[in-house]
Short mmCIF file of C-alpha atoms in Angstrom, two decimals:
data_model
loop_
_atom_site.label_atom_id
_atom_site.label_comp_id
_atom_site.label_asym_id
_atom_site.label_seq_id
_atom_site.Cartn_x
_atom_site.Cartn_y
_atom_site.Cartn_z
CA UNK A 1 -41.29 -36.57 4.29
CA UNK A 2 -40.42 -40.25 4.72
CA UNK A 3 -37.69 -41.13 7.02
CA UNK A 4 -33.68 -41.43 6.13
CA UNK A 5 -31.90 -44.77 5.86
CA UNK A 6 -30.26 -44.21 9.00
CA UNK A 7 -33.94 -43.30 10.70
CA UNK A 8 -34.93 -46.40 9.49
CA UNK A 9 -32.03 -48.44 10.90
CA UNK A 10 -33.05 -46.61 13.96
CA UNK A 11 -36.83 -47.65 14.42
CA UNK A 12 -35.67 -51.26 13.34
CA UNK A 13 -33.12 -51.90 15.41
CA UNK A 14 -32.65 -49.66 18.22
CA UNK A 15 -35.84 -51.17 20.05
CA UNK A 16 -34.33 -54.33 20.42
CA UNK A 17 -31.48 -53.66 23.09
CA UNK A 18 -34.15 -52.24 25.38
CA UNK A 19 -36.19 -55.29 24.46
CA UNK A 20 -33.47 -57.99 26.02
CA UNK A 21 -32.64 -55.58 28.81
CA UNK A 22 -36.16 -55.58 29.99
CA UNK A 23 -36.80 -58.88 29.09
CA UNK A 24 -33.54 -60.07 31.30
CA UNK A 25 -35.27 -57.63 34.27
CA UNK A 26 -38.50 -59.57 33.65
CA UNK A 27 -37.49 -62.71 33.89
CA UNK A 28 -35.60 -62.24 36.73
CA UNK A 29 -38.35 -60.49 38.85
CA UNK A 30 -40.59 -63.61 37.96
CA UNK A 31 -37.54 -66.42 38.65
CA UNK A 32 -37.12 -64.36 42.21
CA UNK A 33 -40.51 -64.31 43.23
CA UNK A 34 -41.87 -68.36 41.80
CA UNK A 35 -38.31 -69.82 42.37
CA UNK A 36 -36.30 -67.87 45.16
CA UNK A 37 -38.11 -66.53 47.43
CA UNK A 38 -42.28 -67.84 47.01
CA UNK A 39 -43.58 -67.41 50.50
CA UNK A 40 -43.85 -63.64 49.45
CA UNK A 41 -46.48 -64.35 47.16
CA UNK A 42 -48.50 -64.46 50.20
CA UNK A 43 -48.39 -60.96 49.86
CA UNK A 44 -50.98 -59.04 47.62
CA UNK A 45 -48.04 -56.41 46.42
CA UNK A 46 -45.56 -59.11 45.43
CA UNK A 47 -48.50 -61.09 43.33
CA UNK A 48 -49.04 -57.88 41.70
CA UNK A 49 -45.73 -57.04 40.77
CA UNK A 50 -45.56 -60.85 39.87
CA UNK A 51 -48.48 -60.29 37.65
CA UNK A 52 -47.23 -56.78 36.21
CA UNK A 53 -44.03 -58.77 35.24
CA UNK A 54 -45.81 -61.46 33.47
CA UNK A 55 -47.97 -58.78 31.26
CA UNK A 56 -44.28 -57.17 30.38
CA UNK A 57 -42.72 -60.16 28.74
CA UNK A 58 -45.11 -60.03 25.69
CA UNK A 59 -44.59 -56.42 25.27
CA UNK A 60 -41.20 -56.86 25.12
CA UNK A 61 -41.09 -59.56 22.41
CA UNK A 62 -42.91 -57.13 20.41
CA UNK A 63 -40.73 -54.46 20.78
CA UNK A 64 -37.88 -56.99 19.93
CA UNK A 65 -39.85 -58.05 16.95
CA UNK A 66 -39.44 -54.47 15.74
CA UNK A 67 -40.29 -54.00 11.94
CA UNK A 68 -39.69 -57.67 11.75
CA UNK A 69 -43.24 -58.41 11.99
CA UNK A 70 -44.17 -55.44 9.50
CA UNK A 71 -45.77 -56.83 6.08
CA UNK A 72 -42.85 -57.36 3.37
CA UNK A 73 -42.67 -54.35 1.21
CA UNK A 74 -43.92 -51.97 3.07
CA UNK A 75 -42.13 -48.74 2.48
CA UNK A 76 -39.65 -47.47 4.39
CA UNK A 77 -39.65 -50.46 6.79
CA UNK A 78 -35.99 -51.79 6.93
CA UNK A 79 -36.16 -54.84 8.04
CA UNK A 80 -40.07 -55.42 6.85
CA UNK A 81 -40.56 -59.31 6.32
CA UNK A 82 -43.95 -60.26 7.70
CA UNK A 83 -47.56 -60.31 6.75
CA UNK A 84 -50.67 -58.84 8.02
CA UNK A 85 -51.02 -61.52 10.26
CA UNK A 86 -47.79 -60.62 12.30
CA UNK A 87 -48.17 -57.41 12.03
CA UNK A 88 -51.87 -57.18 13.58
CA UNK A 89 -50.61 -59.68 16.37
CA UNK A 90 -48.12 -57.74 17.35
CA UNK A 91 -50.07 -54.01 17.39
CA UNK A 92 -52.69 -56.15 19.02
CA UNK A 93 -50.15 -57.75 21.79
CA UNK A 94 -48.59 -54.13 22.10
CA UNK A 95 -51.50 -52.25 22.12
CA UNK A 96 -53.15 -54.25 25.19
CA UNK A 97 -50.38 -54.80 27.51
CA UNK A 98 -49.03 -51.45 26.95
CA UNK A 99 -52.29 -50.71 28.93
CA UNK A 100 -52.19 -53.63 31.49
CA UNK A 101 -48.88 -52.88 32.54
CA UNK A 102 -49.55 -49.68 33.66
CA UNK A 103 -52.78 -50.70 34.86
CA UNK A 104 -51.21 -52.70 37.40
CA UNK A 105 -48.20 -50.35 38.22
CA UNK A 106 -50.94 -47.98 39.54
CA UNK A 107 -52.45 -51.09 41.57
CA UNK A 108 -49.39 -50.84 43.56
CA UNK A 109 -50.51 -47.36 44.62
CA UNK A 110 -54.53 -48.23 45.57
CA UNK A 111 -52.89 -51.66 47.59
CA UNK A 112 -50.71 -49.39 49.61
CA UNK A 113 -53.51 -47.07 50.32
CA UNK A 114 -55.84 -49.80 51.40
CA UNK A 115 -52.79 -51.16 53.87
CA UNK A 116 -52.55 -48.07 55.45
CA UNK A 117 -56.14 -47.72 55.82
CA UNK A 118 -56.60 -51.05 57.17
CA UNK A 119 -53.38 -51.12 59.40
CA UNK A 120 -52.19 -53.89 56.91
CA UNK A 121 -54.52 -56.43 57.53
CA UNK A 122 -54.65 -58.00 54.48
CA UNK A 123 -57.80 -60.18 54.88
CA UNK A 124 -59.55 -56.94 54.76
CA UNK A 125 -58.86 -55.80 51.68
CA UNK A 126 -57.38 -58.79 49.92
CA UNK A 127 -61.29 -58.55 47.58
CA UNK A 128 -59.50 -55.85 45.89
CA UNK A 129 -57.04 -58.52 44.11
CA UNK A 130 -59.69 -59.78 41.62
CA UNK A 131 -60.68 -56.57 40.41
CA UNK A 132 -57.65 -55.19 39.57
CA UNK A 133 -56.91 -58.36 37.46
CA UNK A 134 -59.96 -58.05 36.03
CA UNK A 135 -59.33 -54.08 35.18
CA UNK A 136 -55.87 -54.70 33.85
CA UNK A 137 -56.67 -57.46 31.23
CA UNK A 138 -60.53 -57.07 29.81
CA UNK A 139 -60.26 -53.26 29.64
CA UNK A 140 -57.19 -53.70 27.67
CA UNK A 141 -58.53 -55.84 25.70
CA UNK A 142 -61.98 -54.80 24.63
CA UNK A 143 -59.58 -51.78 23.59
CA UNK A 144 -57.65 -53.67 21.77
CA UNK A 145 -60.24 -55.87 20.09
CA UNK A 146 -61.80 -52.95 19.10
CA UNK A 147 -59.00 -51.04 16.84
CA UNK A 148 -57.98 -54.52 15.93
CA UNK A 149 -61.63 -55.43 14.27
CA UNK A 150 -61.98 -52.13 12.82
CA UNK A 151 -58.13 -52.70 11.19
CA UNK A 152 -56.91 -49.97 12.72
CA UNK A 153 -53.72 -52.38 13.62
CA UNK A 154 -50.61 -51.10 11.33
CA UNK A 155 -46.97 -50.40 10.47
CA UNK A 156 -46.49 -47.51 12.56
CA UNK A 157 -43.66 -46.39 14.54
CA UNK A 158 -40.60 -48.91 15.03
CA UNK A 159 -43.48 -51.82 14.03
CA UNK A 160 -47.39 -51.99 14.29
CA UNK A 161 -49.82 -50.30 16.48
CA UNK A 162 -52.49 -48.80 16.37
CA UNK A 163 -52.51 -46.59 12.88
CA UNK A 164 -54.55 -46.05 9.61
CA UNK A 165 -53.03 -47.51 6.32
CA UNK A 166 -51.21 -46.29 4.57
CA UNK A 167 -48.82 -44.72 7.04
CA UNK A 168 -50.01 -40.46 7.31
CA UNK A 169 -53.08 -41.07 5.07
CA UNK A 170 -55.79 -39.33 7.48
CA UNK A 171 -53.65 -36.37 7.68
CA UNK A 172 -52.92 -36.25 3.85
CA UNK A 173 -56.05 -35.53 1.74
CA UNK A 174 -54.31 -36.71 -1.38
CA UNK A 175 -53.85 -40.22 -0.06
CA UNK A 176 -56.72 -42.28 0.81
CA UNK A 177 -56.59 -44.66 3.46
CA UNK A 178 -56.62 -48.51 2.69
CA UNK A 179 -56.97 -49.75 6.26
CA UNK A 180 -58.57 -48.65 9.41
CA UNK A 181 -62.14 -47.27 10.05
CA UNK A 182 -62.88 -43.76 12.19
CA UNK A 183 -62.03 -44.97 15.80
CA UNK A 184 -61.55 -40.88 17.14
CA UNK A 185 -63.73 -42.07 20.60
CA UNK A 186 -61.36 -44.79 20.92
CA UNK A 187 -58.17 -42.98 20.88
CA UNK A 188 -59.60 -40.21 22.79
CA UNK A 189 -60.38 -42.64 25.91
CA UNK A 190 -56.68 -44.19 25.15
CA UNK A 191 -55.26 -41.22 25.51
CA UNK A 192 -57.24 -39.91 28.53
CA UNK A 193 -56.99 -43.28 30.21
CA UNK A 194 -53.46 -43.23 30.18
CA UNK A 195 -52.59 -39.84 31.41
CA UNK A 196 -55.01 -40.63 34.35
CA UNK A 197 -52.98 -44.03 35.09
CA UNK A 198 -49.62 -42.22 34.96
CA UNK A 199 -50.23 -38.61 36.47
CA UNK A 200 -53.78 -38.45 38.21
CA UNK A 201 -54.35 -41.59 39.76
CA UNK A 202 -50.78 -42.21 41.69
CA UNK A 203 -50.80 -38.61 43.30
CA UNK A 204 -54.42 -38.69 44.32
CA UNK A 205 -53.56 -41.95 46.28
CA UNK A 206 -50.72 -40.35 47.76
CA UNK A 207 -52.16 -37.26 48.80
CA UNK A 208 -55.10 -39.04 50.32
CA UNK A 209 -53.20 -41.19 52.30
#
């Protein structure tokens, strides 16, 4: 059953007053830290929050973008004026820092567990730094690459993500899909990946400290 009017109005526009609210939150965490108050980047937390808050100012342009970025014509898409082209850089944008950013959230966790453990001494466990940046950005985006090469990048949701075309095909036999190839292993390791960012990984660290 496709969505009202007023649902539509909703996916389209209702995304963008969170967008400038976390954008505002954003940019403030990274004026604070470069501009105001820079001698705590000496700290391995504060350049990880620094980097976490860098990774969430694309994400929120593309939730500001909205359906905005969603080819013109689609259907059901108020608000649909953009190509294929904006669409798949926004899913792809989206799709890879919605990883990052939690990536490094969790980071927080493992550099608090290595301060304890070495009684804060940061030259000890400072090695850790390049890792995580490493984890947080070419995970993400081998994932990303990977749905976005096998055009699996489409209107979905309040704009594009990851999605076969068009929109409910691979649950409808009647409609065959246009765009997007079988990526099942994909979204399975998604999926997993982020429940063990958000609810494994944080309480093991805490329970093992």
């Amino acid at each position: 059953m496709p969505p009202t009017i007023a649902q539509q109005r909703g996916l389209a526009y209702a995304p963008i007053s969170f967008a400038v609210v976390s954008l505002f939150s954003s940019g403030y965490v990274i004026y604070y830290l470069l501009y105001k108050e820079r001698q705590k980047l000496q700290r391995l937390y504060h350049r990880l929050v620094l980097a976490m808050n860098f990774a969430l100012l694309p994400v929120t342009f593309t939730y500001a973008w909205s359906t905005f970025a969603v080819p013109e014509g689609t259907p059901n898409y108020i608000g649909a004026s953009g190509t294929n082209n904006t669409c798949t850089a926004q899913g792809f944008i989206a799709l890879m820092l919605n990883v990052t950013v939690p990536t490094y959230y969790v980071s927080l966790s493992l550099q608090a567990f290595m301060g304890i453990k070495n009684k804060f001494q940061e030259e000890k466990y400072r090695w850790i730094e390049i890792f995580i940046h490493l984890t947080a950005l070419c995970v993400p985006a081998a994932i990303a690459s990977i749905v976005l090469f096998t055009d699996n990048i489409n209107p979905n949701g309040s704009g594009c993500y990851m999605a076969k075309a068009p929109q409910g095909c691979e649950s409808d036999p009647n409609v065959p899909c246009e765009r997007g190839g079988n990526i099942d292993m994909v979204e399975y390791i998604l999926g997993l990946g982020l429940a063990f960012l958000y609810f494994v990984f944080p309480p093991s660290i805490i329970i093992s400290m």
